[in-house]
Amino acid sequence: MACPIGNGACPAGGQSNGEAAGAEKGENYWTYLHLDKILSAQALKSGAAGAVVHDEHLFIIVHQAYELWFKQIIYEIDSVRQLFMTEKLNERRMLDIIKQTNRVVLILKLLVGQIEILETMTPLDFLDFRDHLSTASGFQSLQFRLLENKLGLKKECRVKTKSDYSAPYHDHPELMEQIRDSEEQPSLAALVERWLERTPGISAKGFNFWDRFQGAVKAMLNDELKAAQAVANEAQRKEEVEAVNRRSVLFDSIFDVKLHDALRARGERRWSHVAFQGALMISFYRMEPRFNQPYQLINLLMDIDELLIKWRNNHVQIVQRMIGSQQVGTGGSSGYQYLRATVSDRYKVFLDLFNLSTFLIPRQYVPPLSRAMQFRLSHSISMGTSEAHEFLCDAGRDDDSSSEEAESAPGPVS
Ligand code: HEM
């Protein structure tokens, strides 16, 4: 089969019929992809002074493949961030956000598995060329840091190390600028937080989801307490009543804004109280057409966090396998011990989304939507109605302004 963008001049050995589309533009597979640069960038150190170590080739290729994929992830995340930065999100933009975020998830899935290829190398093979790495380490991966920062990993959540992760770049002003930008510009997590704060239905003047939710939780806890108090066995009764009280204290931590903010200051919660309300509301009413896509996005964001944790875990396993748990890394950290500490919730950027499940209540207690709210959420994004074009999270839009109008409007209200 002919190379789809070849013109017969492919020095990599690809045979082409010379009639392909790119021929007249003087472009071929080799030149279009700059394969001269990419395929000549594997400079094995082991060959320079002594025998070439066979596995060094794999080691370089695997790292380079990671860096290329990191580049693509950053490209997608930057695009999604840009879309969130615009004041209004319309339906087409939301589809792009979902598509690109999903792409990040799929790339990360690939990256999680890719490390296995490197596990075909034995520790002794690695030892044969490890000295050639000198101080080179993945710790210095600029793109990995950009990726973490752009997602929203905060400096204070990082495990402390002897030297700052940006240290290798202090003598490179243009790279330092990239790092500073990634730290200072709104991260994906910060932008999603702002977007969730605009969820329709959480305003106190409109549907007031939070007020209704508190009432529902109160009713649920009352029922649970009654059931616990009715238990015949005294010891069991005591235990069950205590369990209800503990649950009540847990819910206080989301109902009391001060408690929420205190947990936020300690890093146990990340988002504002209002954003948390938005995320919870989307979770409860995810079946409503206008919450379908936001709910999908929430799940994709959790996938990103989960896959990065899986990657960190796979990476720490290969590190222990290759250099054990007592050797320092070539980047100067404690090696295995440092990396193991990064496999933790403090590295989860979307931690609040994982914690939502703690506060889900059984379906029968979920506050029913008012007619107005049901109408507002019933417009499917794909319906193409004029309202659907103003996506549900338009800045400044709130349910109170449209509830009266929606209440009287004809709609698919059951
Ligand atoms: C033989 C395989 C590997 C070994 C022995 C190894 C070893 C290490 C060690 C010891 C560290 C801690 C920093 C330090 O050097 O002091 C580290 C960090 C890191 N490595 Fe690797 N690594 C391996 C493969 C990879 C691969 C394939 C990648 C893919 C890009 C990678 C990316 C990273 C990154 C991004 C960090 C920083 C992690 C963080 O600070 O959270 N490593 N590695």
Short mmCIF file of C-alpha atoms and ligand atoms in Angstrom, two decimals:
data_model
loop_
_atom_site.label_atom_id
_atom_site.label_comp_id
_atom_site.label_asym_id
_atom_site.label_seq_id
_atom_site.Cartn_x
_atom_site.Cartn_y
_atom_site.Cartn_z
CA MET A 1 0.00 0.00 0.00
CA ALA A 2 1.27 3.48 -0.82
CA CYS A 3 2.28 5.82 1.95
CA PRO A 4 -0.69 8.24 2.27
CA ILE A 5 1.43 11.39 2.33
CA GLY A 6 4.46 10.08 0.51
CA ASN A 7 5.87 11.14 -2.87
CA GLY A 8 8.36 8.37 -3.34
CA ALA A 9 11.18 10.15 -1.58
CA CYS A 10 10.88 8.43 1.79
CA PRO A 11 14.40 7.56 2.92
CA ALA A 12 13.01 5.39 5.71
CA GLY A 13 12.36 2.77 3.06
CA GLY A 14 8.63 3.43 2.55
CA GLN A 15 7.74 2.68 -1.07
CA SER A 16 5.32 5.12 -2.58
CA ASN A 17 3.70 5.35 -6.00
CA GLY A 18 4.68 9.02 -6.24
CA GLU A 19 1.07 10.07 -6.93
CA ALA A 20 0.04 10.86 -3.38
CA ALA A 21 -1.63 14.12 -2.39
CA GLY A 22 1.41 15.72 -0.75
CA ALA A 23 3.68 15.28 -3.76
CA GLU A 24 2.92 18.57 -5.46
CA LYS A 25 3.61 20.47 -2.26
CA GLY A 26 7.07 18.90 -2.00
CA GLU A 27 6.10 17.32 1.31
CA ASN A 28 6.46 13.66 2.10
CA TYR A 29 6.04 11.45 5.13
CA TRP A 30 9.67 11.89 6.13
CA THR A 31 9.81 15.66 5.80
CA TYR A 32 6.29 16.39 7.06
CA LEU A 33 6.97 14.58 10.31
CA HIS A 34 10.56 15.83 10.62
CA LEU A 35 11.66 12.28 11.13
CA ASP A 36 15.24 13.29 10.44
CA LYS A 37 15.22 15.13 13.77
CA ILE A 38 13.12 12.66 15.75
CA LEU A 39 14.89 9.51 14.59
CA SER A 40 18.35 10.90 15.08
CA ALA A 41 17.67 12.04 18.64
CA GLN A 42 18.62 8.76 20.32
CA ALA A 43 22.22 9.42 21.31
CA LEU A 44 23.26 6.48 23.44
CA LYS A 45 25.81 7.54 26.04
CA SER A 46 27.01 4.01 26.61
CA GLY A 47 28.51 3.79 23.12
CA ALA A 48 30.72 6.85 23.52
CA ALA A 49 33.27 5.22 25.78
CA GLY A 50 32.93 1.45 25.63
CA ALA A 51 30.37 -1.05 24.46
CA VAL A 52 26.86 0.04 23.63
CA VAL A 53 24.41 -1.14 26.27
CA HIS A 54 21.53 -2.62 24.32
CA ASP A 55 18.74 -1.49 26.71
CA GLU A 56 19.78 2.16 26.77
CA HIS A 57 18.06 2.53 23.39
CA LEU A 58 14.73 1.40 24.88
CA PHE A 59 15.24 3.65 27.92
CA ILE A 60 15.65 6.72 25.69
CA ILE A 61 12.78 5.84 23.32
CA VAL A 62 10.35 5.24 26.20
CA HIS A 63 11.20 8.59 27.81
CA GLN A 64 10.96 10.42 24.50
CA ALA A 65 7.60 8.82 23.74
CA TYR A 66 6.38 10.00 27.19
CA GLU A 67 7.56 13.53 26.48
CA LEU A 68 5.75 13.61 23.14
CA TRP A 69 2.53 12.49 24.78
CA PHE A 70 3.04 15.03 27.60
CA LYS A 71 3.24 17.64 24.87
CA GLN A 72 -0.09 16.52 23.43
CA ILE A 73 -1.73 16.47 26.86
CA ILE A 74 -0.55 20.03 27.55
CA TYR A 75 -1.86 21.05 24.14
CA GLU A 76 -5.31 19.66 24.95
CA ILE A 77 -5.39 21.06 28.48
CA ASP A 78 -4.39 24.51 27.22
CA SER A 79 -7.20 24.36 24.71
CA VAL A 80 -9.76 23.31 27.33
CA ARG A 81 -8.54 26.04 29.67
CA GLN A 82 -8.91 28.56 26.88
CA LEU A 83 -12.49 27.45 26.26
CA PHE A 84 -13.32 27.81 29.95
CA MET A 85 -11.78 31.28 30.04
CA THR A 86 -14.39 32.66 27.65
CA GLU A 87 -17.33 34.36 29.31
CA LYS A 88 -19.98 32.25 27.59
CA LEU A 89 -19.90 28.58 26.80
CA ASN A 90 -22.17 27.45 24.00
CA GLU A 91 -23.06 23.86 23.17
CA ARG A 92 -20.38 23.36 20.53
CA ARG A 93 -17.70 24.51 22.93
CA MET A 94 -18.90 22.08 25.57
CA LEU A 95 -18.61 19.21 23.11
CA ASP A 96 -15.03 20.28 22.39
CA ILE A 97 -14.28 20.37 26.09
CA ILE A 98 -15.60 16.83 26.56
CA LYS A 99 -13.82 15.55 23.45
CA GLN A 100 -10.46 17.01 24.39
CA THR A 101 -10.66 16.04 28.04
CA ASN A 102 -11.57 12.53 27.00
CA ARG A 103 -8.52 12.52 24.73
CA VAL A 104 -6.33 13.40 27.70
CA VAL A 105 -7.86 10.49 29.61
CA LEU A 106 -7.14 8.05 26.77
CA ILE A 107 -3.54 9.24 26.42
CA LEU A 108 -3.03 8.84 30.15
CA LYS A 109 -4.39 5.29 29.96
CA LEU A 110 -1.75 4.59 27.33
CA LEU A 111 0.97 6.16 29.48
CA VAL A 112 0.02 4.13 32.52
CA GLY A 113 0.56 0.92 30.53
CA GLN A 114 3.63 2.09 28.66
CA ILE A 115 5.90 1.76 31.66
CA GLU A 116 5.53 -2.03 31.44
CA ILE A 117 7.69 -2.05 28.31
CA LEU A 118 10.56 -0.66 30.36
CA GLU A 119 10.09 -3.47 32.88
CA THR A 120 11.51 -5.87 30.30
CA MET A 121 14.85 -4.32 31.29
CA THR A 122 16.49 -5.99 34.29
CA PRO A 123 18.06 -3.97 37.15
CA LEU A 124 21.49 -5.19 36.04
CA ASP A 125 20.85 -4.02 32.47
CA PHE A 126 19.92 -0.63 33.91
CA LEU A 127 23.01 -0.57 36.11
CA ASP A 128 25.12 -1.04 32.96
CA PHE A 129 24.29 2.48 31.81
CA ARG A 130 22.85 4.25 34.88
CA ASP A 131 26.14 6.08 35.53
CA HIS A 132 25.90 7.69 32.12
CA LEU A 133 22.71 9.45 33.22
CA SER A 134 24.77 11.56 35.60
CA THR A 135 22.22 13.92 37.25
CA ALA A 136 19.58 13.46 34.54
CA SER A 137 16.22 12.45 36.00
CA GLY A 138 12.52 12.53 35.19
CA PHE A 139 12.34 14.88 38.18
CA GLN A 140 13.61 17.52 35.75
CA SER A 141 10.85 16.91 33.19
CA LEU A 142 9.68 20.43 32.41
CA GLN A 143 6.58 19.19 30.62
CA PHE A 144 5.54 16.99 33.54
CA ARG A 145 5.68 20.05 35.83
CA LEU A 146 3.76 22.19 33.33
CA LEU A 147 1.15 19.47 33.09
CA GLU A 148 0.79 19.22 36.88
CA ASN A 149 0.58 23.00 37.28
CA LYS A 150 -1.85 23.52 34.44
CA LEU A 151 -4.14 20.90 35.92
CA GLY A 152 -3.97 22.71 39.24
CA LEU A 153 -1.45 21.01 41.51
CA LYS A 154 -0.50 23.61 44.10
CA LYS A 155 3.03 24.13 45.38
CA GLU A 156 1.91 23.56 48.98
CA CYS A 157 0.52 20.13 48.07
CA ARG A 158 3.84 18.89 46.70
CA VAL A 159 6.11 16.70 48.81
CA LYS A 160 9.04 18.82 49.98
CA THR A 161 12.37 18.10 48.29
CA LYS A 162 15.89 19.43 48.81
CA SER A 163 15.75 21.48 45.67
CA ASP A 164 12.77 23.05 43.98
CA TYR A 165 11.50 21.27 40.85
CA SER A 166 12.34 24.36 38.80
CA ALA A 167 16.00 24.38 39.92
CA PRO A 168 17.33 22.81 36.68
CA TYR A 169 15.79 25.67 34.72
CA HIS A 170 17.07 28.64 36.76
CA ASP A 171 19.65 29.41 34.06
CA HIS A 172 17.07 29.24 31.27
CA PRO A 173 14.89 32.36 31.47
CA GLU A 174 12.51 31.29 28.69
CA LEU A 175 11.82 27.96 30.39
CA MET A 176 11.48 29.63 33.79
CA GLU A 177 8.89 31.91 32.24
CA GLN A 178 6.91 28.88 31.10
CA ILE A 179 7.05 27.46 34.62
CA ARG A 180 5.99 30.76 36.20
CA ASP A 181 3.14 31.13 33.71
CA SER A 182 1.92 27.64 34.48
CA GLU A 183 1.95 28.47 38.20
CA GLU A 184 0.25 31.83 37.87
CA GLN A 185 -2.31 31.44 35.10
CA PRO A 186 -5.71 29.95 36.01
CA SER A 187 -5.38 26.20 36.16
CA LEU A 188 -8.01 23.82 34.81
CA ALA A 189 -9.13 23.12 38.40
CA ALA A 190 -9.56 26.84 39.13
CA LEU A 191 -11.54 27.37 35.92
CA VAL A 192 -13.80 24.39 36.59
CA GLU A 193 -14.37 25.74 40.11
CA ARG A 194 -15.52 29.08 38.64
CA TRP A 195 -17.77 27.23 36.16
CA LEU A 196 -19.36 25.10 38.89
CA GLU A 197 -20.08 28.23 40.90
CA ARG A 198 -22.44 29.24 38.08
CA THR A 199 -24.46 26.02 38.13
CA PRO A 200 -28.12 26.94 37.62
CA GLY A 201 -30.26 26.17 40.63
CA ILE A 202 -27.88 26.96 43.46
CA SER A 203 -28.83 30.57 43.95
CA ALA A 204 -30.65 31.30 47.22
CA LYS A 205 -33.09 33.46 45.27
CA GLY A 206 -33.99 30.75 42.76
CA PHE A 207 -34.41 27.00 43.19
CA ASN A 208 -32.06 27.21 46.20
CA PHE A 209 -30.74 23.67 45.97
CA TRP A 210 -28.67 24.01 49.11
CA ASP A 211 -31.60 24.90 51.33
CA ARG A 212 -33.64 22.02 49.93
CA PHE A 213 -30.71 19.63 50.28
CA GLN A 214 -30.20 20.55 53.94
CA GLY A 215 -33.89 19.87 54.57
CA ALA A 216 -33.58 16.49 52.83
CA VAL A 217 -30.53 15.50 54.89
CA LYS A 218 -32.31 16.52 58.09
CA ALA A 219 -35.27 14.33 57.18
CA MET A 220 -32.98 11.42 56.32
CA LEU A 221 -31.00 11.70 59.57
CA ASN A 222 -34.25 11.94 61.58
CA ASP A 223 -35.50 8.74 59.98
CA GLU A 224 -32.16 7.03 60.62
CA LEU A 225 -32.17 8.18 64.25
CA LYS A 226 -35.71 6.90 64.78
CA ALA A 227 -34.73 3.54 63.30
CA ALA A 228 -31.59 3.41 65.48
CA GLN A 229 -33.54 4.27 68.64
CA ALA A 230 -36.01 1.49 67.90
CA VAL A 231 -33.31 -1.20 68.00
CA ALA A 232 -34.10 -3.61 70.87
CA ASN A 233 -30.56 -4.60 71.85
CA GLU A 234 -29.09 -1.81 74.01
CA ALA A 235 -25.46 -2.14 72.89
CA GLN A 236 -26.44 -2.25 69.25
CA ARG A 237 -28.83 0.65 69.74
CA LYS A 238 -26.06 2.76 71.24
CA GLU A 239 -23.75 1.89 68.38
CA GLU A 240 -26.31 2.78 65.73
CA VAL A 241 -27.30 6.06 67.38
CA GLU A 242 -23.62 7.02 67.53
CA ALA A 243 -23.23 6.17 63.85
CA VAL A 244 -26.11 8.53 62.98
CA ASN A 245 -24.55 11.27 65.13
CA ARG A 246 -21.23 10.80 63.35
CA ARG A 247 -22.96 11.13 60.00
CA SER A 248 -24.66 14.28 61.21
CA VAL A 249 -21.27 15.79 62.17
CA LEU A 250 -19.96 14.83 58.75
CA PHE A 251 -22.79 16.68 57.02
CA ASP A 252 -22.14 19.70 59.29
CA SER A 253 -18.74 19.92 57.61
CA ILE A 254 -20.45 20.84 54.35
CA PHE A 255 -23.36 22.81 55.76
CA ASP A 256 -21.20 25.02 57.93
CA VAL A 257 -19.25 27.28 55.58
CA LYS A 258 -16.68 28.06 58.27
CA LEU A 259 -15.94 24.36 58.75
CA HIS A 260 -15.69 23.91 54.99
CA ASP A 261 -13.27 26.84 54.76
CA ALA A 262 -11.18 25.48 57.66
CA LEU A 263 -10.86 22.14 55.83
CA ARG A 264 -9.96 24.04 52.70
CA ALA A 265 -7.22 25.91 54.53
CA ARG A 266 -5.84 22.53 55.64
CA GLY A 267 -5.87 21.29 52.02
CA GLU A 268 -8.52 18.65 52.72
CA ARG A 269 -10.97 20.45 50.46
CA ARG A 270 -9.96 22.40 47.39
CA TRP A 271 -12.95 24.26 46.01
CA SER A 272 -15.20 27.05 47.26
CA HIS A 273 -18.37 26.14 49.09
CA VAL A 274 -20.50 27.31 46.17
CA ALA A 275 -18.53 25.22 43.63
CA PHE A 276 -19.00 22.20 45.88
CA GLN A 277 -22.77 22.83 45.90
CA GLY A 278 -22.73 23.01 42.10
CA ALA A 279 -20.87 19.71 41.76
CA LEU A 280 -23.23 18.00 44.21
CA MET A 281 -26.29 19.32 42.42
CA ILE A 282 -25.00 18.07 39.06
CA SER A 283 -24.39 14.65 40.62
CA PHE A 284 -27.93 14.39 41.94
CA TYR A 285 -29.69 15.61 38.81
CA ARG A 286 -27.28 14.16 36.24
CA MET A 287 -30.19 12.56 34.33
CA GLU A 288 -31.56 15.98 33.43
CA PRO A 289 -30.50 16.70 29.83
CA ARG A 290 -28.63 19.90 30.61
CA PHE A 291 -26.60 18.23 33.34
CA ASN A 292 -25.56 15.25 31.18
CA GLN A 293 -22.42 16.83 29.79
CA PRO A 294 -21.33 18.54 33.02
CA TYR A 295 -21.65 15.16 34.71
CA GLN A 296 -19.56 13.53 31.99
CA LEU A 297 -16.91 16.19 32.48
CA ILE A 298 -16.86 15.66 36.25
CA ASN A 299 -16.18 11.98 35.65
CA LEU A 300 -13.43 12.66 33.11
CA LEU A 301 -11.69 14.99 35.56
CA MET A 302 -11.72 12.26 38.19
CA ASP A 303 -10.34 9.86 35.57
CA ILE A 304 -7.41 12.22 35.00
CA ASP A 305 -6.56 12.32 38.72
CA GLU A 306 -7.00 8.57 39.06
CA LEU A 307 -4.81 7.79 36.04
CA LEU A 308 -2.06 10.11 37.21
CA ILE A 309 -2.08 8.37 40.57
CA LYS A 310 -1.92 5.02 38.75
CA TRP A 311 1.02 6.32 36.72
CA ARG A 312 2.80 7.49 39.88
CA ASN A 313 2.20 4.09 41.42
CA ASN A 314 3.48 2.15 38.37
CA HIS A 315 6.49 4.46 38.20
CA VAL A 316 7.35 3.97 41.87
CA GLN A 317 7.10 0.20 41.37
CA ILE A 318 9.61 0.21 38.51
CA VAL A 319 11.89 2.50 40.53
CA GLN A 320 11.93 0.05 43.44
CA ARG A 321 12.47 -2.80 41.03
CA MET A 322 15.40 -1.05 39.30
CA ILE A 323 17.19 0.73 42.16
CA GLY A 324 15.58 -0.60 45.34
CA SER A 325 14.19 1.55 48.14
CA GLN A 326 17.39 2.88 49.70
CA GLN A 327 19.21 4.57 46.84
CA VAL A 328 18.86 8.27 46.12
CA GLY A 329 17.65 9.24 42.66
CA THR A 330 19.85 10.72 39.96
CA GLY A 331 17.78 13.90 40.40
CA GLY A 332 18.90 14.14 44.05
CA SER A 333 15.69 13.13 45.85
CA SER A 334 15.45 10.23 48.29
CA GLY A 335 14.26 8.18 45.29
CA TYR A 336 11.69 5.51 46.13
CA GLN A 337 10.70 7.10 49.48
CA TYR A 338 10.03 10.47 47.86
CA LEU A 339 8.08 8.97 44.98
CA ARG A 340 6.00 6.80 47.29
CA ALA A 341 4.93 9.91 49.21
CA THR A 342 3.60 11.40 45.96
CA VAL A 343 1.13 8.55 45.53
CA SER A 344 -1.39 10.26 47.74
CA ASP A 345 -4.56 12.36 47.87
CA ARG A 346 -2.52 15.54 48.18
CA TYR A 347 -1.68 15.10 44.49
CA LYS A 348 -5.35 14.79 43.53
CA VAL A 349 -6.31 18.07 41.95
CA PHE A 350 -10.01 17.21 41.76
CA LEU A 351 -10.16 15.73 45.26
CA ASP A 352 -13.52 17.39 46.01
CA LEU A 353 -15.16 15.42 43.21
CA PHE A 354 -14.03 12.14 44.78
CA ASN A 355 -15.42 13.28 48.11
CA LEU A 356 -18.86 14.03 46.71
CA SER A 357 -19.91 10.42 47.19
CA THR A 358 -19.62 10.83 50.96
CA PHE A 359 -22.56 13.21 50.80
CA LEU A 360 -24.86 11.45 48.38
CA ILE A 361 -28.23 10.57 49.88
CA PRO A 362 -30.67 7.82 48.87
CA ARG A 363 -32.86 8.65 45.89
CA GLN A 364 -36.07 8.91 47.91
CA TYR A 365 -34.68 11.85 49.90
CA VAL A 366 -33.31 13.80 46.92
CA PRO A 367 -35.32 17.05 46.72
CA PRO A 368 -37.62 16.99 43.68
CA LEU A 369 -37.01 19.66 41.11
CA SER A 370 -39.52 22.49 40.94
CA ARG A 371 -41.45 22.81 37.67
CA ALA A 372 -39.36 25.82 36.75
CA MET A 373 -36.10 24.04 37.45
CA GLN A 374 -37.22 20.90 35.67
CA PHE A 375 -38.08 22.97 32.64
CA ARG A 376 -34.77 24.76 32.72
CA LEU A 377 -32.77 21.58 32.89
CA SER A 378 -34.89 19.76 30.37
CA HIS A 379 -33.48 21.47 27.29
CA SER A 380 -31.20 18.95 25.77
CA ILE A 381 -28.02 20.46 24.37
CA SER A 382 -28.74 18.64 21.14
CA MET A 383 -32.25 20.08 20.80
CA GLY A 384 -30.98 23.24 19.18
CA THR A 385 -33.43 25.52 21.02
CA SER A 386 -32.40 29.10 21.46
CA GLU A 387 -31.92 28.49 25.16
CA ALA A 388 -29.69 25.51 24.48
CA HIS A 389 -27.33 27.78 22.65
CA GLU A 390 -26.71 29.71 25.80
CA PHE A 391 -25.08 26.86 27.59
CA LEU A 392 -26.25 26.18 31.11
CA CYS A 393 -23.24 27.67 32.74
CA ASP A 394 -23.27 31.06 31.09
CA ALA A 395 -21.59 33.62 33.32
CA GLY A 396 -23.92 35.65 35.45
CA ARG A 397 -27.01 33.68 34.48
CA ASP A 398 -29.06 32.43 37.36
CA ASP A 399 -32.27 30.55 37.82
CA ASP A 400 -34.09 33.29 39.68
CA SER A 401 -34.03 35.52 36.62
CA SER A 402 -35.68 32.94 34.41
CA SER A 403 -37.70 30.83 36.84
CA GLU A 404 -40.94 32.79 36.55
CA GLU A 405 -40.70 32.87 32.81
CA ALA A 406 -39.85 29.17 32.70
CA GLU A 407 -42.64 28.30 35.12
CA SER A 408 -45.25 29.50 32.71
CA ALA A 409 -43.50 28.34 29.58
CA PRO A 410 -44.70 25.18 27.89
CA GLY A 411 -42.19 22.45 28.46
CA PRO A 412 -41.71 18.75 28.88
CA VAL A 413 -42.76 18.83 32.53
CA SER A 414 -44.24 15.60 33.76
C1 HEM B 1 14.24 2.62 34.93
C2 HEM B 1 13.21 3.40 35.01
C3 HEM B 1 13.12 4.60 35.90
C4 HEM B 1 13.77 4.87 37.05
C5 HEM B 1 14.78 3.99 37.79
C6 HEM B 1 13.34 6.17 37.49
C7 HEM B 1 13.76 6.78 38.64
C8 HEM B 1 13.26 7.95 39.15
C9 HEM B 1 13.59 8.50 40.43
C10 HEM B 1 14.53 7.89 41.44
C11 HEM B 1 12.91 9.65 40.56
C12 HEM B 1 12.91 10.60 41.76
C13 HEM B 1 13.68 11.84 41.45
C14 HEM B 1 15.15 11.63 41.50
O1 HEM B 1 15.71 11.25 40.47
O2 HEM B 1 15.73 11.89 42.55
C15 HEM B 1 12.12 9.83 39.37
C16 HEM B 1 11.24 10.88 39.14
C17 HEM B 1 10.52 11.00 38.00
N1 HEM B 1 10.54 10.18 36.90
FE1 HEM B 1 11.47 8.41 36.74
N2 HEM B 1 12.42 6.65 36.61
C18 HEM B 1 12.27 5.72 35.61
C19 HEM B 1 11.43 5.82 34.51
C20 HEM B 1 10.70 6.94 34.19
C21 HEM B 1 9.91 7.09 33.01
C22 HEM B 1 9.74 6.06 31.88
C23 HEM B 1 9.39 8.31 33.06
C24 HEM B 1 8.49 8.91 32.01
C25 HEM B 1 8.55 10.15 31.68
C26 HEM B 1 9.79 8.95 34.29
C27 HEM B 1 9.43 10.20 34.72
C28 HEM B 1 9.70 10.69 35.97
C29 HEM B 1 9.08 11.91 36.48
C30 HEM B 1 8.06 12.80 35.79
C31 HEM B 1 9.58 12.08 37.76
C32 HEM B 1 9.19 13.18 38.74
C33 HEM B 1 8.05 12.64 39.62
C34 HEM B 1 7.67 13.62 40.73
O3 HEM B 1 8.49 14.41 41.18
O4 HEM B 1 6.49 13.55 41.16
N3 HEM B 1 10.59 8.07 34.96
N4 HEM B 1 12.34 8.78 38.53
#
